[in-house]
Structure formats: structure tokens, C-alpha cells
Tab-separated table of C-alpha atoms and ligand atoms in Angstrom:
chain	number	residue	atom	x	y	z
A	1	UNK	CA	-9.822	24.134	9.293
A	2	UNK	CA	-6.182	25.092	8.957
A	3	UNK	CA	-4.476	25.627	5.619
A	4	UNK	CA	-0.715	25.258	5.783
A	5	UNK	CA	1.331	26.388	2.814
A	6	UNK	CA	4.559	24.858	1.644
A	7	UNK	CA	6.908	26.195	-1.014
A	8	UNK	CA	7.039	22.921	-2.921
A	9	UNK	CA	6.010	19.268	-3.031
A	10	UNK	CA	8.858	17.982	-0.845
A	11	UNK	CA	8.075	20.478	1.877
A	12	UNK	CA	4.305	19.802	1.676
A	13	UNK	CA	5.016	16.091	2.030
A	14	UNK	CA	7.322	16.561	5.012
A	15	UNK	CA	4.851	18.793	6.853
A	16	UNK	CA	1.958	16.388	6.335
A	17	UNK	CA	4.174	13.451	7.340
A	18	UNK	CA	4.979	15.333	10.533
A	19	UNK	CA	1.342	15.288	11.568
A	20	UNK	CA	0.916	11.586	10.759
A	21	UNK	CA	4.123	10.841	12.574
A	22	UNK	CA	2.959	12.759	15.662
A	23	UNK	CA	-0.248	10.712	15.581
A	24	UNK	CA	1.733	7.455	15.617
A	25	UNK	CA	4.049	8.678	18.378
A	26	UNK	CA	1.222	9.939	20.590
A	27	UNK	CA	-0.991	6.872	20.024
A	28	UNK	CA	1.135	3.906	18.907
A	29	UNK	CA	-1.959	1.703	18.404
A	30	UNK	CA	-3.794	4.291	16.307
A	31	UNK	CA	-5.878	3.645	13.198
A	32	UNK	CA	-4.653	5.520	10.137
A	33	UNK	CA	-6.902	6.025	7.139
A	34	UNK	CA	-4.682	6.042	4.069
A	35	UNK	CA	-4.910	7.329	0.515
A	36	UNK	CA	-3.336	6.466	-2.823
A	37	UNK	CA	-2.614	8.563	-5.930
A	38	UNK	CA	0.359	10.674	-6.893
A	39	UNK	CA	0.081	13.249	-4.112
A	40	UNK	CA	0.690	11.110	-0.985
A	41	UNK	CA	3.752	9.316	-2.378
A	42	UNK	CA	6.084	11.920	-0.833
A	43	UNK	CA	4.347	11.615	2.550
A	44	UNK	CA	4.939	7.860	2.585
A	45	UNK	CA	8.581	8.319	1.505
A	46	UNK	CA	9.128	10.644	4.450
A	47	UNK	CA	7.463	8.250	6.913
A	48	UNK	CA	9.655	5.392	5.632
A	49	UNK	CA	12.697	7.623	6.048
A	50	UNK	CA	11.850	8.414	9.675
A	51	UNK	CA	11.077	4.729	10.321
A	52	UNK	CA	14.513	3.773	8.950
A	53	UNK	CA	16.117	6.295	11.291
A	54	UNK	CA	14.384	4.612	14.216
A	55	UNK	CA	11.994	7.482	14.918
A	56	UNK	CA	8.740	5.661	14.152
A	57	UNK	CA	7.263	2.321	15.172
A	58	UNK	CA	4.304	0.971	13.204
A	59	UNK	CA	4.089	-2.379	15.008
A	60	UNK	CA	0.763	-1.563	16.690
A	61	UNK	CA	-0.737	0.642	13.987
A	62	UNK	CA	-3.763	-0.473	11.964
A	63	UNK	CA	-4.579	1.042	8.593
A	64	UNK	CA	-7.699	1.250	6.455
A	65	UNK	CA	-7.401	2.506	2.902
A	66	UNK	CA	-10.006	4.664	1.277
A	67	UNK	CA	-10.645	2.750	-1.900
A	68	UNK	CA	-9.724	0.139	-4.481
A	69	UNK	CA	-10.425	-0.483	-8.152
A	70	UNK	CA	-12.969	-3.139	-8.992
A	71	UNK	CA	-11.860	-6.074	-11.097
A	72	UNK	CA	-8.131	-5.320	-11.085
A	73	UNK	CA	-6.177	-8.344	-9.779
A	74	UNK	CA	-4.775	-7.487	-6.361
A	75	UNK	CA	-1.283	-8.310	-7.694
A	76	UNK	CA	-1.627	-5.798	-10.564
A	77	UNK	CA	0.994	-3.063	-10.029
A	78	UNK	CA	-1.736	-0.388	-10.124
A	79	UNK	CA	-4.050	-2.025	-7.605
A	80	UNK	CA	-4.213	0.119	-4.508
A	81	UNK	CA	-3.104	-2.871	-2.419
A	82	UNK	CA	0.084	-3.048	-4.545
A	83	UNK	CA	0.516	0.724	-4.273
A	84	UNK	CA	0.346	0.611	-0.479
A	85	UNK	CA	2.663	-2.399	-0.214
A	86	UNK	CA	5.186	-0.750	-2.548
A	87	UNK	CA	5.062	2.749	-1.079
A	88	UNK	CA	4.704	2.047	2.637
A	89	UNK	CA	3.789	-1.346	4.068
A	90	UNK	CA	6.797	-3.267	2.690
A	91	UNK	CA	9.191	-0.681	4.092
A	92	UNK	CA	8.033	-0.307	7.707
A	93	UNK	CA	7.323	-2.729	10.555
A	94	UNK	CA	3.546	-2.759	10.249
A	95	UNK	CA	2.169	-6.325	10.447
A	96	UNK	CA	0.588	-6.857	7.031
A	97	UNK	CA	-2.515	-8.318	8.724
A	98	UNK	CA	-3.040	-4.905	10.340
A	99	UNK	CA	-3.403	-3.297	6.904
A	100	UNK	CA	-6.756	-3.143	5.153
A	101	UNK	CA	-7.775	-2.221	1.622
A	102	UNK	CA	-11.308	-2.864	0.329
A	103	UNK	CA	-11.519	-6.018	-1.781
A	104	UNK	CA	-12.367	-4.982	-5.336
A	105	UNK	CA	-12.666	-8.605	-6.409
A	106	UNK	CA	-15.284	-9.803	-3.933
A	107	UNK	CA	-18.077	-11.908	-5.453
A	108	UNK	CA	-20.644	-9.976	-3.469
A	109	UNK	CA	-19.682	-6.311	-3.395
A	110	UNK	CA	-22.618	-5.332	-1.166
A	111	UNK	CA	-21.367	-7.768	1.450
A	112	UNK	CA	-17.815	-6.467	1.004
A	113	UNK	CA	-18.963	-2.870	1.551
A	114	UNK	CA	-20.823	-3.879	4.717
A	115	UNK	CA	-17.787	-5.860	5.923
A	116	UNK	CA	-15.499	-2.843	5.415
A	117	UNK	CA	-17.763	-0.499	7.375
A	118	UNK	CA	-17.958	-3.024	10.210
A	119	UNK	CA	-14.214	-3.509	10.155
A	120	UNK	CA	-13.589	0.244	10.586
A	121	UNK	CA	-16.062	0.329	13.485
A	122	UNK	CA	-14.515	-2.750	15.084
A	123	UNK	CA	-11.105	-1.048	15.047
A	124	UNK	CA	-12.643	1.849	16.970
A	125	UNK	CA	-12.832	4.221	13.997
A	126	UNK	CA	-10.137	6.181	12.201
A	127	UNK	CA	-7.907	8.449	14.296
A	128	UNK	CA	-6.360	10.270	11.364
A	129	UNK	CA	-7.463	10.108	7.729
A	130	UNK	CA	-5.120	11.155	4.927
A	131	UNK	CA	-6.837	12.457	1.777
A	132	UNK	CA	-5.903	13.697	-1.665
A	133	UNK	CA	-8.349	15.645	-3.786
A	134	UNK	CA	-9.284	14.731	-7.356
A	135	UNK	CA	-9.878	17.203	-10.157
A	136	UNK	CA	-13.616	16.561	-9.790
A	137	UNK	CA	-13.422	17.416	-6.088
A	138	UNK	CA	-13.570	13.756	-5.184
A	139	UNK	CA	-12.208	12.410	-1.905
A	140	UNK	CA	-11.605	8.699	-1.923
A	141	UNK	CA	-13.489	7.816	-5.094
A	142	UNK	CA	-16.583	9.780	-4.092
A	143	UNK	CA	-17.314	11.485	-7.374
A	144	UNK	CA	-19.777	14.419	-7.740
A	145	UNK	CA	-23.125	13.097	-6.573
A	146	UNK	CA	-26.552	14.218	-5.419
A	147	UNK	CA	-26.041	13.274	-1.770
A	148	UNK	CA	-23.437	13.179	0.971
A	149	UNK	CA	-24.845	10.417	3.173
A	150	UNK	CA	-22.933	7.497	1.704
A	151	UNK	CA	-21.034	4.727	3.446
A	152	UNK	CA	-18.654	2.299	1.698
A	153	UNK	CA	-20.104	1.661	-1.746
A	154	UNK	CA	-19.391	0.879	-5.384
A	155	UNK	CA	-18.924	3.832	-7.737
A	156	UNK	CA	-18.622	4.433	-11.458
A	157	UNK	CA	-15.528	6.536	-12.066
A	158	UNK	CA	-16.042	9.822	-13.885
A	159	UNK	CA	-14.403	10.462	-17.260
A	160	UNK	CA	-12.238	13.155	-15.630
A	161	UNK	CA	-10.899	10.684	-13.060
A	162	UNK	CA	-10.327	7.960	-15.662
A	163	UNK	CA	-8.348	10.441	-17.757
A	164	UNK	CA	-6.356	11.638	-14.721
A	165	UNK	CA	-5.496	8.094	-13.644
A	166	UNK	CA	-4.611	6.928	-17.160
A	167	UNK	CA	-1.072	8.206	-16.493
A	168	UNK	CA	-0.525	5.193	-14.245
A	169	UNK	CA	-1.711	2.657	-16.873
A	170	UNK	CA	-0.547	1.721	-20.399
A	171	UNK	CA	-3.622	3.389	-21.872
A	172	UNK	CA	-6.886	5.037	-20.829
A	173	UNK	CA	-8.738	1.883	-21.902
A	174	UNK	CA	-6.892	-0.073	-19.197
A	175	UNK	CA	-8.186	2.103	-16.328
A	176	UNK	CA	-10.943	0.249	-14.460
A	177	UNK	CA	-14.378	1.890	-14.762
A	178	UNK	CA	-15.599	0.967	-11.275
A	179	UNK	CA	-14.224	1.197	-7.780
A	180	UNK	CA	-15.201	0.603	-4.177
A	181	UNK	CA	-14.736	3.518	-1.799
A	182	UNK	CA	-15.390	4.590	1.751
A	183	UNK	CA	-18.384	6.914	1.592
A	184	UNK	CA	-18.487	10.556	2.603
A	185	UNK	CA	-20.111	9.592	5.887
A	186	UNK	CA	-17.346	7.074	6.563
A	187	UNK	CA	-14.655	9.688	5.896
A	188	UNK	CA	-16.391	12.334	8.016
A	189	UNK	CA	-16.367	9.993	11.045
A	190	UNK	CA	-12.546	10.178	11.242
A	191	UNK	CA	-11.327	12.089	14.308
A	192	UNK	CA	-8.823	14.117	12.291
A	193	UNK	CA	-8.392	14.690	8.589
A	194	UNK	CA	-5.210	15.638	6.721
A	195	UNK	CA	-5.659	16.710	3.107
A	196	UNK	CA	-2.709	17.083	0.755
A	197	UNK	CA	-2.745	18.885	-2.592
A	198	UNK	CA	-0.008	20.009	-4.917
A	199	UNK	CA	0.293	21.497	-8.368
A	200	UNK	CA	-1.527	24.272	-10.174
A	201	UNK	CA	-4.091	21.863	-11.653
A	202	UNK	CA	-5.563	21.529	-8.140
A	203	UNK	CA	-5.765	25.305	-7.489
A	204	UNK	CA	-9.340	25.840	-8.758
A	205	UNK	CA	-10.891	22.769	-7.200
A	206	UNK	CA	-9.132	23.354	-3.876
A	207	UNK	CA	-10.591	26.864	-3.637
A	208	UNK	CA	-14.066	25.642	-4.623
A	209	UNK	CA	-13.933	22.778	-2.126
A	210	UNK	CA	-12.687	24.815	0.817
A	211	UNK	CA	-14.521	28.110	0.203
A	212	UNK	CA	-17.422	27.397	-2.152
A	213	UNK	CA	-20.936	26.188	-1.344
A	214	UNK	CA	-21.127	22.881	0.494
A	215	UNK	CA	-22.607	20.730	-2.226
A	216	UNK	CA	-22.275	17.008	-3.056
A	217	UNK	CA	-21.384	18.036	-6.605
A	218	UNK	CA	-18.053	19.054	-5.018
A	219	UNK	CA	-17.660	16.121	-2.608
A	220	UNK	CA	-14.653	17.583	-0.751
A	221	UNK	CA	-16.730	20.658	0.191
A	222	UNK	CA	-18.199	18.598	3.061
A	223	UNK	CA	-14.823	18.935	4.788
A	224	UNK	CA	-15.799	22.521	5.677
A	225	UNK	CA	-18.102	20.913	8.251
A	226	UNK	CA	-15.495	18.611	9.818
A	227	UNK	CA	-14.131	19.747	13.179
A	228	UNK	CA	-10.468	18.890	12.610
A	229	UNK	CA	-9.110	19.283	9.092
A	230	UNK	CA	-5.556	20.329	8.234
A	231	UNK	CA	-4.773	21.060	4.602
A	232	UNK	CA	-1.160	20.948	3.438
A	233	UNK	CA	-0.711	22.421	-0.010
A	234	UNK	CA	2.111	23.792	-2.084
A	235	UNK	CA	1.994	27.364	-3.375
A	236	UNK	CA	0.924	26.199	-6.862
A	237	UNK	CA	-2.161	24.460	-5.475
A	238	UNK	CA	-2.864	27.502	-3.283
A	239	UNK	CA	-2.771	29.957	-6.200
A	240	UNK	CA	-6.518	30.751	-6.255
A	241	UNK	CA	-6.931	30.674	-2.469
A	242	UNK	CA	-3.919	32.999	-2.175
A	243	UNK	CA	-5.681	35.452	-4.537
A	244	UNK	CA	-9.164	35.273	-3.035
A	245	UNK	CA	-8.671	34.397	0.641
A	246	UNK	CA	-5.055	35.178	1.578
A	247	UNK	CA	-5.933	35.597	5.238
A	248	UNK	CA	-7.043	31.937	5.406
A	249	UNK	CA	-3.540	30.558	4.826
A	250	UNK	CA	-1.177	29.894	7.730
B	301	PGA	P1	-3.598	12.473	-7.272
B	301	PGA	O1	-5.077	12.021	-6.990
B	301	PGA	O2	-2.936	12.516	-5.942
B	301	PGA	O3	-3.042	11.385	-8.149
B	301	PGA	O4	-3.680	13.800	-7.938
B	301	PGA	C1	-5.766	12.623	-5.966
B	301	PGA	C2	-7.072	11.899	-5.783
B	301	PGA	O5	-7.617	11.413	-6.783
B	301	PGA	O6	-7.545	11.824	-4.646
């Protein structure tokens, strides 16, 4: 694992975008695993900027998103499909049919989860997976749990996550209580993983996830076992790691 520090959010975003951009340049028909939330917005902005300058071509790229709320209409501005369209897909030349987000409105969610796993396999797996980290240590919507061996499945969101995501909705009551997410096993199958984190409120959980015991109660701790993880974090998010493990930061 490499931990790359950045002075601020803009710089963290640009550095992480560099790696995604290199992936697209080196393998134009790659499969990108994508994430939503506040943290990756700057990464997508940077990718759009490089696309507009003619430096990137998404015409052969396929994408699979980590997760989606259950029961939120796909056209709702806070659905993760809307988020991806607004922040990336509508601004680059990716064919929309190449983009995939789990369907949180499927009648049969078990069948939807199985379909999503199959879809990822049929694309040849994820070349590079972008991740944020939640305050619970979640990746995707994999909340603290008693096991790691999950594939795409339905989850009940934790109170901490509902509170954190309420900032995107009119009120906490409007945040969906359930979601569908790639499982930990699904995420761990990606060839390369890029994790982004910014802000002091991530400093404790980032240190626990990257240096604490590997335990499904801190879902992101499994990343310690992945062979190719690059973490891009700003100095605020690195505060605790900087104190306890300064030698680990590049
Ligand atoms: P955030 O969410 O980027 O909005 O902090 C991270 C996550 O929940 O994965």
C-alpha cells in the first residue's frame, strides 16, 4: 500500500485523477469502478477538465459503480445514478450504455445483486476501483459487519452514515435507510484500488483502517490485504497517521 499526501483537497483530487487518467490512457477499454459521495467530486472535475482539453478519451471505457440507494427514484437528484451523470458521465464521451449503477428499484433485489456480480465478471472485472471511506470505516456501503466474504447485497445503513449523508438531503428523514452495494469480496477482486480521503473528520478512521487490526467491524481494514492500493489523502485526513506512522507516508 502507498499513502500519498497532498496539502489540500484540490491537490488530493488532482493526484488521484492522475492515476485514473493513466489507467484510461494505458488501457482505453478499461473497466473503472466508481464511487459517489463528497470526496470524489474533485477527482471527477479534474477528469472532465482533462477530457475537455482533449487529453482523455472515454469512448471505450466501461464503468461499474459501487452502490445505490434503495427506493429512491433514479431521477432523484441524490440517486447515485444522477450523481454520476451530473458529475462525470454527462460531461465526457463515455457511451451511457457503458455505465452501470446497481438498480435500487428492482422488484427482486436478490436477482439484481446476482445480475450485478455477473455483469462485473462479464466485463472482465474491474481494472481500477475508486473508493471513499465513510466515518464508520465503510467502503461502498459495506457497514461494520461480522464478516468480510460478501458479494453485491442489500444493506441497512448505519445511523452514522444516515447522519453523514443527510447533508445532501432536505432532512435526515429523507435519507433512504437501505442500499445495494458491491460486497467486500467484489471490491477486493479489483486489480487496483485508489482510495481518497480528505478532512480531519476522516483522520481517526483512516488510521484505524490502514494500521489497525483487520476486522470486519472496520470494513476498510481489509484493504491492508489487497496487493495494489494507493491512498491519496490531504494533510487533515492524515493527521493521526502523521503522528503515529510518519514513515508510512510518501
Ligand atoms: P464522503 O463519503 O466522500 O461523502 O465523505 C465517503 C463514503 O461514504 O464512502
